[in-house]
Amino acid sequence: MSVSQANQLTEENLLAGRGANFFRILEAVPYQGSGDKIKLPPSCFTELSEQGAFDKGPLHFSLSLIHQESLSGLEGPTKESFRKTHAGVLEFTAEEGFVALPMHCWSNLFPAEAPHSATVEVRYIWLPKGTYAKLQSLEYGFSDIPNHKAVLETSLRQHATLSQGDMLIVNHGVLKYHLRVLELKPSSSISVLETDIEVDNTGPEPAEREKTKYVLKPLILGKPENGVVDEGNYKYYKFTVDDDTWSKISSKNAKIVVNLESMTEDGDTDLYVSKRPLLFPTQHQHLWSSHEMGSKALVIGSDDQNLGPCNYSVAVYGFKGTTKYLLLVTTKDAEERRGGSVTNSAKGTIDAYTVECRNCRRYVPSRTIALHEAYCSRHNFVCKHAGCGVVLRVEEVESHVHCEKCGQAFQQGEIEKHMKVFHEPLHCPCGVVLEKEQMVQHQSSNCPLRLITCRFCGDMVQAGTSAADARDRIRGLSEHESLCGSRTAPCDSCGRSVMLKDMDIHQIAVHQKN
């Protein structure tokens, strides 16, 4: 490199860094962190401080992956790099000669299989505050997330920068969405700190629809939907209970009925239903389910506190073979449901003239009890299993079985499915292994991956583990809420900046407000 080229490069670096010229060539190592904040060695802090970089605002760095062969006989950090992204800084605790990259930076520098070792140029750079970002979701279903823009905003709080061409990963429960950065303004790399950005999100290419596993197909109440599902796979649908429908349900004049009819003789399906924020119900994460052999029906009324005017998701699970099915969600009027039902209002009067059979425990007229018991003892059998007492025909005894684990009664052909659905161990993405009923309870109340509403930002976020701060744990804050509540906002009464999680205490202690 000539002297004039070196001077020109220095001037460009000073201009990019607003007067600070800092770069290092470091060996990259990954660390499990969210966002785009890197870890630098302590010596970098000293050099940046001496150049006054901390007085120029938030620190931003360009990360360029250097060809390994270009390091031999290196004349300067100007050799051609083939991947580039940007990042903020988390701390200056990395080992000298190394830079620790979070997974966002690592995956954008190494989109394919990562090498055993890689050298990265870390260069201090000033970035303008972003005003616009156009993103493209690579999977269908991201727009189905309730308030998905708020979910994206929550994810961006862990970032300091965005670069055109980068892949942004947004986690929502156990689902992971990939969003590619297509366009940014006012430049191709921006700062996302302390700025309001207009975000435009586009869907994936039409050719990607068939490759996407998680897609919610709309259902119209009263209109049947045909489909095919393979064994071990799900097909997902969505429907809405509007205010008019809910007024009928809440007045107990109607109920929601979900019917699933298997159209294949040797196939079988299961039915799972959930409501938002859970978008994709599964075997171990749902509100309602049906596992009967053959046709299935779920009847949900206003007595169920989980029912309300909102959006719902339906999952058809292929339990056995490739199965054609017919799915229908409708409302059934109360008068229609009562048709055919019989009430015995005269039972008290009849009981005075009846006697209990010693075999089947049914009440029969006293004048025929002897004849009934003689016939009943020869043709009927009472199940002796504790808590059962079902009266069976003699020819039905062999097909009547009880589960060895939970004691429920089934036909012989149903016990195999019951054991697989309810007693086969299920693996939660968080690492816990439980049976179905315990797993449903775990994922609704204990799983760190379950979705909760943050009391500070109002977004649906992963609950996470317990808060790291002891005081926040006493308050019952989740891991996310502990971090989210650490943001400051001006007090409405005095204008002081107060952490969100301390705002209630501030109002009581300073302004005597309950």
PDB file of N, CA and C in Angstrom, residues 161-218:
ATOM      1  N   THR A 161     -28.030  -2.312  16.087  1.00  0.00           N
ATOM      2  CA  THR A 161     -27.899  -1.978  14.673  1.00  0.00           C
ATOM      3  C   THR A 161     -28.767  -2.889  13.812  1.00  0.00           C
ATOM      4  N   LEU A 162     -28.966  -2.484  12.571  1.00  0.00           N
ATOM      5  CA  LEU A 162     -29.530  -3.335  11.523  1.00  0.00           C
ATOM      6  C   LEU A 162     -28.723  -3.093  10.255  1.00  0.00           C
ATOM      7  N   SER A 163     -28.482  -4.156   9.507  1.00  0.00           N
ATOM      8  CA  SER A 163     -27.729  -4.048   8.259  1.00  0.00           C
ATOM      9  C   SER A 163     -28.524  -4.697   7.137  1.00  0.00           C
ATOM     10  N   GLN A 164     -28.531  -4.064   5.994  1.00  0.00           N
ATOM     11  CA  GLN A 164     -29.246  -4.597   4.834  1.00  0.00           C
ATOM     12  C   GLN A 164     -28.646  -5.944   4.436  1.00  0.00           C
ATOM     13  N   GLY A 165     -29.510  -6.939   4.220  1.00  0.00           N
ATOM     14  CA  GLY A 165     -29.064  -8.278   3.872  1.00  0.00           C
ATOM     15  C   GLY A 165     -28.963  -9.209   5.065  1.00  0.00           C
ATOM     16  N   ASP A 166     -29.004  -8.661   6.287  1.00  0.00           N
ATOM     17  CA  ASP A 166     -28.922  -9.505   7.477  1.00  0.00           C
ATOM     18  C   ASP A 166     -30.192 -10.323   7.657  1.00  0.00           C
ATOM     19  N   MET A 167     -30.069 -11.423   8.412  1.00  0.00           N
ATOM     20  CA  MET A 167     -31.212 -12.233   8.783  1.00  0.00           C
ATOM     21  C   MET A 167     -31.513 -11.986  10.260  1.00  0.00           C
ATOM     22  N   LEU A 168     -32.736 -11.548  10.537  1.00  0.00           N
ATOM     23  CA  LEU A 168     -33.164 -11.257  11.904  1.00  0.00           C
ATOM     24  C   LEU A 168     -34.041 -12.404  12.379  1.00  0.00           C
ATOM     25  N   ILE A 169     -33.744 -12.959  13.546  1.00  0.00           N
ATOM     26  CA  ILE A 169     -34.513 -14.088  14.087  1.00  0.00           C
ATOM     27  C   ILE A 169     -35.402 -13.583  15.210  1.00  0.00           C
ATOM     28  N   VAL A 170     -36.704 -13.876  15.102  1.00  0.00           N
ATOM     29  CA  VAL A 170     -37.683 -13.478  16.115  1.00  0.00           C
ATOM     30  C   VAL A 170     -38.282 -14.741  16.706  1.00  0.00           C
ATOM     31  N   ASN A 171     -38.129 -14.914  18.012  1.00  0.00           N
ATOM     32  CA  ASN A 171     -38.688 -16.073  18.705  1.00  0.00           C
ATOM     33  C   ASN A 171     -40.051 -15.728  19.280  1.00  0.00           C
ATOM     34  N   HIS A 172     -41.008 -16.645  19.097  1.00  0.00           N
ATOM     35  CA  HIS A 172     -42.346 -16.467  19.661  1.00  0.00           C
ATOM     36  C   HIS A 172     -42.782 -17.821  20.206  1.00  0.00           C
ATOM     37  N   GLY A 173     -42.635 -18.000  21.525  1.00  0.00           N
ATOM     38  CA  GLY A 173     -42.873 -19.317  22.105  1.00  0.00           C
ATOM     39  C   GLY A 173     -41.820 -20.282  21.589  1.00  0.00           C
ATOM     40  N   VAL A 174     -42.258 -21.456  21.130  1.00  0.00           N
ATOM     41  CA  VAL A 174     -41.318 -22.439  20.594  1.00  0.00           C
ATOM     42  C   VAL A 174     -41.059 -22.220  19.107  1.00  0.00           C
ATOM     43  N   LEU A 175     -41.730 -21.227  18.511  1.00  0.00           N
ATOM     44  CA  LEU A 175     -41.583 -20.977  17.088  1.00  0.00           C
ATOM     45  C   LEU A 175     -40.470 -19.973  16.841  1.00  0.00           C
ATOM     46  N   LYS A 176     -39.834 -20.105  15.681  1.00  0.00           N
ATOM     47  CA  LYS A 176     -38.735 -19.221  15.304  1.00  0.00           C
ATOM     48  C   LYS A 176     -39.008 -18.714  13.893  1.00  0.00           C
ATOM     49  N   TYR A 177     -39.043 -17.396  13.752  1.00  0.00           N
ATOM     50  CA  TYR A 177     -39.291 -16.778  12.455  1.00  0.00           C
ATOM     51  C   TYR A 177     -38.024 -16.073  11.976  1.00  0.00           C
ATOM     52  N   HIS A 178     -37.726 -16.226  10.672  1.00  0.00           N
ATOM     53  CA  HIS A 178     -36.560 -15.589  10.066  1.00  0.00           C
ATOM     54  C   HIS A 178     -37.030 -14.431   9.193  1.00  0.00           C
ATOM     55  N   LEU A 179     -36.520 -13.240   9.458  1.00  0.00           N
ATOM     56  CA  LEU A 179     -36.885 -12.048   8.702  1.00  0.00           C
ATOM     57  C   LEU A 179     -35.621 -11.466   8.063  1.00  0.00           C
ATOM     58  N   ARG A 180     -35.647 -11.355   6.757  1.00  0.00           N
ATOM     59  CA  ARG A 180     -34.506 -10.795   6.049  1.00  0.00           C
ATOM     60  C   ARG A 180     -34.684  -9.279   5.918  1.00  0.00           C
ATOM     61  N   VAL A 181     -33.603  -8.544   6.161  1.00  0.00           N
ATOM     62  CA  VAL A 181     -33.631  -7.084   6.045  1.00  0.00           C
ATOM     63  C   VAL A 181     -33.433  -6.716   4.577  1.00  0.00           C
ATOM     64  N   LEU A 182     -34.501  -6.216   3.940  1.00  0.00           N
ATOM     65  CA  LEU A 182     -34.457  -5.898   2.513  1.00  0.00           C
ATOM     66  C   LEU A 182     -34.008  -4.471   2.236  1.00  0.00           C
ATOM     67  N   GLU A 183     -34.473  -3.537   3.058  1.00  0.00           N
ATOM     68  CA  GLU A 183     -34.195  -2.125   2.782  1.00  0.00           C
ATOM     69  C   GLU A 183     -34.172  -1.341   4.085  1.00  0.00           C
ATOM     70  N   LEU A 184     -33.270  -0.380   4.168  1.00  0.00           N
ATOM     71  CA  LEU A 184     -33.157   0.477   5.344  1.00  0.00           C
ATOM     72  C   LEU A 184     -32.992   1.923   4.899  1.00  0.00           C
ATOM     73  N   LYS A 185     -33.458   2.837   5.715  1.00  0.00           N
ATOM     74  CA  LYS A 185     -33.284   4.265   5.481  1.00  0.00           C
ATOM     75  C   LYS A 185     -32.866   4.912   6.800  1.00  0.00           C
ATOM     76  N   PRO A 186     -31.963   5.871   6.764  1.00  0.00           N
ATOM     77  CA  PRO A 186     -31.455   6.617   5.596  1.00  0.00           C
ATOM     78  C   PRO A 186     -30.229   6.002   4.948  1.00  0.00           C
ATOM     79  N   SER A 187     -29.707   4.862   5.458  1.00  0.00           N
ATOM     80  CA  SER A 187     -28.542   4.235   4.837  1.00  0.00           C
ATOM     81  C   SER A 187     -28.711   2.723   4.928  1.00  0.00           C
ATOM     82  N   SER A 188     -27.777   1.997   4.337  1.00  0.00           N
ATOM     83  CA  SER A 188     -27.874   0.532   4.311  1.00  0.00           C
ATOM     84  C   SER A 188     -27.535  -0.099   5.654  1.00  0.00           C
ATOM     85  N   SER A 189     -27.006   0.677   6.592  1.00  0.00           N
ATOM     86  CA  SER A 189     -26.750   0.216   7.962  1.00  0.00           C
ATOM     87  C   SER A 189     -27.177   1.335   8.896  1.00  0.00           C
ATOM     88  N   ILE A 190     -27.960   0.995   9.921  1.00  0.00           N
ATOM     89  CA  ILE A 190     -28.529   2.035  10.777  1.00  0.00           C
ATOM     90  C   ILE A 190     -28.406   1.651  12.238  1.00  0.00           C
ATOM     91  N   SER A 191     -28.541   2.667  13.089  1.00  0.00           N
ATOM     92  CA  SER A 191     -28.654   2.450  14.529  1.00  0.00           C
ATOM     93  C   SER A 191     -30.137   2.378  14.889  1.00  0.00           C
ATOM     94  N   VAL A 192     -30.499   1.441  15.755  1.00  0.00           N
ATOM     95  CA  VAL A 192     -31.897   1.307  16.174  1.00  0.00           C
ATOM     96  C   VAL A 192     -32.069   1.726  17.639  1.00  0.00           C
ATOM     97  N   LEU A 193     -31.080   2.414  18.182  1.00  0.00           N
ATOM     98  CA  LEU A 193     -31.143   2.859  19.566  1.00  0.00           C
ATOM     99  C   LEU A 193     -31.803   4.235  19.652  1.00  0.00           C
ATOM    100  N   GLU A 194     -32.772   4.351  20.546  1.00  0.00           N
ATOM    101  CA  GLU A 194     -33.422   5.632  20.835  1.00  0.00           C
ATOM    102  C   GLU A 194     -33.947   6.305  19.568  1.00  0.00           C
ATOM    103  N   THR A 195     -34.679   5.546  18.784  1.00  0.00           N
ATOM    104  CA  THR A 195     -35.258   6.096  17.556  1.00  0.00           C
ATOM    105  C   THR A 195     -36.553   5.362  17.237  1.00  0.00           C
ATOM    106  N   ASP A 196     -37.451   6.040  16.548  1.00  0.00           N
ATOM    107  CA  ASP A 196     -38.707   5.440  16.083  1.00  0.00           C
ATOM    108  C   ASP A 196     -38.541   5.055  14.621  1.00  0.00           C
ATOM    109  N   ILE A 197     -38.737   3.780  14.335  1.00  0.00           N
ATOM    110  CA  ILE A 197     -38.529   3.269  12.983  1.00  0.00           C
ATOM    111  C   ILE A 197     -39.858   2.781  12.420  1.00  0.00           C
ATOM    112  N   GLU A 198     -40.166   3.199  11.208  1.00  0.00           N
ATOM    113  CA  GLU A 198     -41.322   2.674  10.490  1.00  0.00           C
ATOM    114  C   GLU A 198     -40.934   1.332   9.881  1.00  0.00           C
ATOM    115  N   VAL A 199     -41.675   0.282  10.239  1.00  0.00           N
ATOM    116  CA  VAL A 199     -41.338  -1.069   9.792  1.00  0.00           C
ATOM    117  C   VAL A 199     -42.405  -1.559   8.822  1.00  0.00           C
ATOM    118  N   ASP A 200     -41.959  -2.030   7.683  1.00  0.00           N
ATOM    119  CA  ASP A 200     -42.840  -2.604   6.666  1.00  0.00           C
ATOM    120  C   ASP A 200     -42.459  -4.071   6.518  1.00  0.00           C
ATOM    121  N   ASN A 201     -43.403  -4.982   6.829  1.00  0.00           N
ATOM    122  CA  ASN A 201     -43.120  -6.413   6.791  1.00  0.00           C
ATOM    123  C   ASN A 201     -43.861  -7.060   5.632  1.00  0.00           C
ATOM    124  N   THR A 202     -43.151  -7.740   4.744  1.00  0.00           N
ATOM    125  CA  THR A 202     -43.763  -8.445   3.628  1.00  0.00           C
ATOM    126  C   THR A 202     -43.715  -9.946   3.887  1.00  0.00           C
ATOM    127  N   GLY A 203     -44.617 -10.668   3.224  1.00  0.00           N
ATOM    128  CA  GLY A 203     -44.672 -12.112   3.394  1.00  0.00           C
ATOM    129  C   GLY A 203     -43.654 -12.826   2.527  1.00  0.00           C
ATOM    130  N   PRO A 204     -43.555 -14.138   2.676  1.00  0.00           N
ATOM    131  CA  PRO A 204     -42.598 -14.923   1.892  1.00  0.00           C
ATOM    132  C   PRO A 204     -43.048 -15.080   0.448  1.00  0.00           C
ATOM    133  N   GLU A 205     -42.154 -15.604  -0.362  1.00  0.00           N
ATOM    134  CA  GLU A 205     -42.488 -15.888  -1.750  1.00  0.00           C
ATOM    135  C   GLU A 205     -43.553 -16.979  -1.809  1.00  0.00           C
ATOM    136  N   PRO A 206     -44.492 -16.917  -2.776  1.00  0.00           N
ATOM    137  CA  PRO A 206     -45.555 -17.939  -2.871  1.00  0.00           C
ATOM    138  C   PRO A 206     -45.011 -19.359  -2.946  1.00  0.00           C
ATOM    139  N   ALA A 207     -43.840 -19.540  -3.557  1.00  0.00           N
ATOM    140  CA  ALA A 207     -43.280 -20.888  -3.701  1.00  0.00           C
ATOM    141  C   ALA A 207     -42.902 -21.485  -2.350  1.00  0.00           C
ATOM    142  N   GLU A 208     -42.742 -20.628  -1.325  1.00  0.00           N
ATOM    143  CA  GLU A 208     -42.337 -21.122  -0.021  1.00  0.00           C
ATOM    144  C   GLU A 208     -43.518 -21.617   0.807  1.00  0.00           C
ATOM    145  N   ARG A 209     -44.749 -21.370   0.367  1.00  0.00           N
ATOM    146  CA  ARG A 209     -45.919 -21.704   1.182  1.00  0.00           C
ATOM    147  C   ARG A 209     -45.987 -23.193   1.502  1.00  0.00           C
ATOM    148  N   GLU A 210     -45.753 -24.043   0.487  1.00  0.00           N
ATOM    149  CA  GLU A 210     -45.853 -25.475   0.695  1.00  0.00           C
ATOM    150  C   GLU A 210     -44.752 -26.003   1.597  1.00  0.00           C
ATOM    151  N   LYS A 211     -43.634 -25.286   1.692  1.00  0.00           N
ATOM    152  CA  LYS A 211     -42.537 -25.725   2.528  1.00  0.00           C
ATOM    153  C   LYS A 211     -42.742 -25.349   3.988  1.00  0.00           C
ATOM    154  N   THR A 212     -43.684 -24.434   4.238  1.00  0.00           N
ATOM    155  CA  THR A 212     -43.887 -23.926   5.589  1.00  0.00           C
ATOM    156  C   THR A 212     -44.803 -24.845   6.363  1.00  0.00           C
ATOM    157  N   LYS A 213     -44.343 -25.292   7.495  1.00  0.00           N
ATOM    158  CA  LYS A 213     -45.113 -26.220   8.312  1.00  0.00           C
ATOM    159  C   LYS A 213     -46.228 -25.510   9.060  1.00  0.00           C
ATOM    160  N   TYR A 214     -45.955 -24.306   9.544  1.00  0.00           N
ATOM    161  CA  TYR A 214     -46.914 -23.611  10.402  1.00  0.00           C
ATOM    162  C   TYR A 214     -47.674 -22.560   9.589  1.00  0.00           C
ATOM    163  N   VAL A 215     -48.838 -22.970   9.055  1.00  0.00           N
ATOM    164  CA  VAL A 215     -49.719 -22.079   8.311  1.00  0.00           C
ATOM    165  C   VAL A 215     -51.133 -22.281   8.838  1.00  0.00           C
ATOM    166  N   LEU A 216     -51.821 -21.184   9.164  1.00  0.00           N
ATOM    167  CA  LEU A 216     -53.197 -21.241   9.646  1.00  0.00           C
ATOM    168  C   LEU A 216     -54.149 -20.969   8.483  1.00  0.00           C
ATOM    169  N   LYS A 217     -54.920 -21.978   8.095  1.00  0.00           N
ATOM    170  CA  LYS A 217     -55.881 -21.822   7.005  1.00  0.00           C
ATOM    171  C   LYS A 217     -57.216 -21.352   7.587  1.00  0.00           C
ATOM    172  N   PRO A 218     -57.818 -20.311   7.026  1.00  0.00           N
ATOM    173  CA  PRO A 218     -59.066 -19.780   7.602  1.00  0.00           C
ATOM    174  C   PRO A 218     -60.226 -20.770   7.491  1.00  0.00           C
TER     175      PRO A 218
END
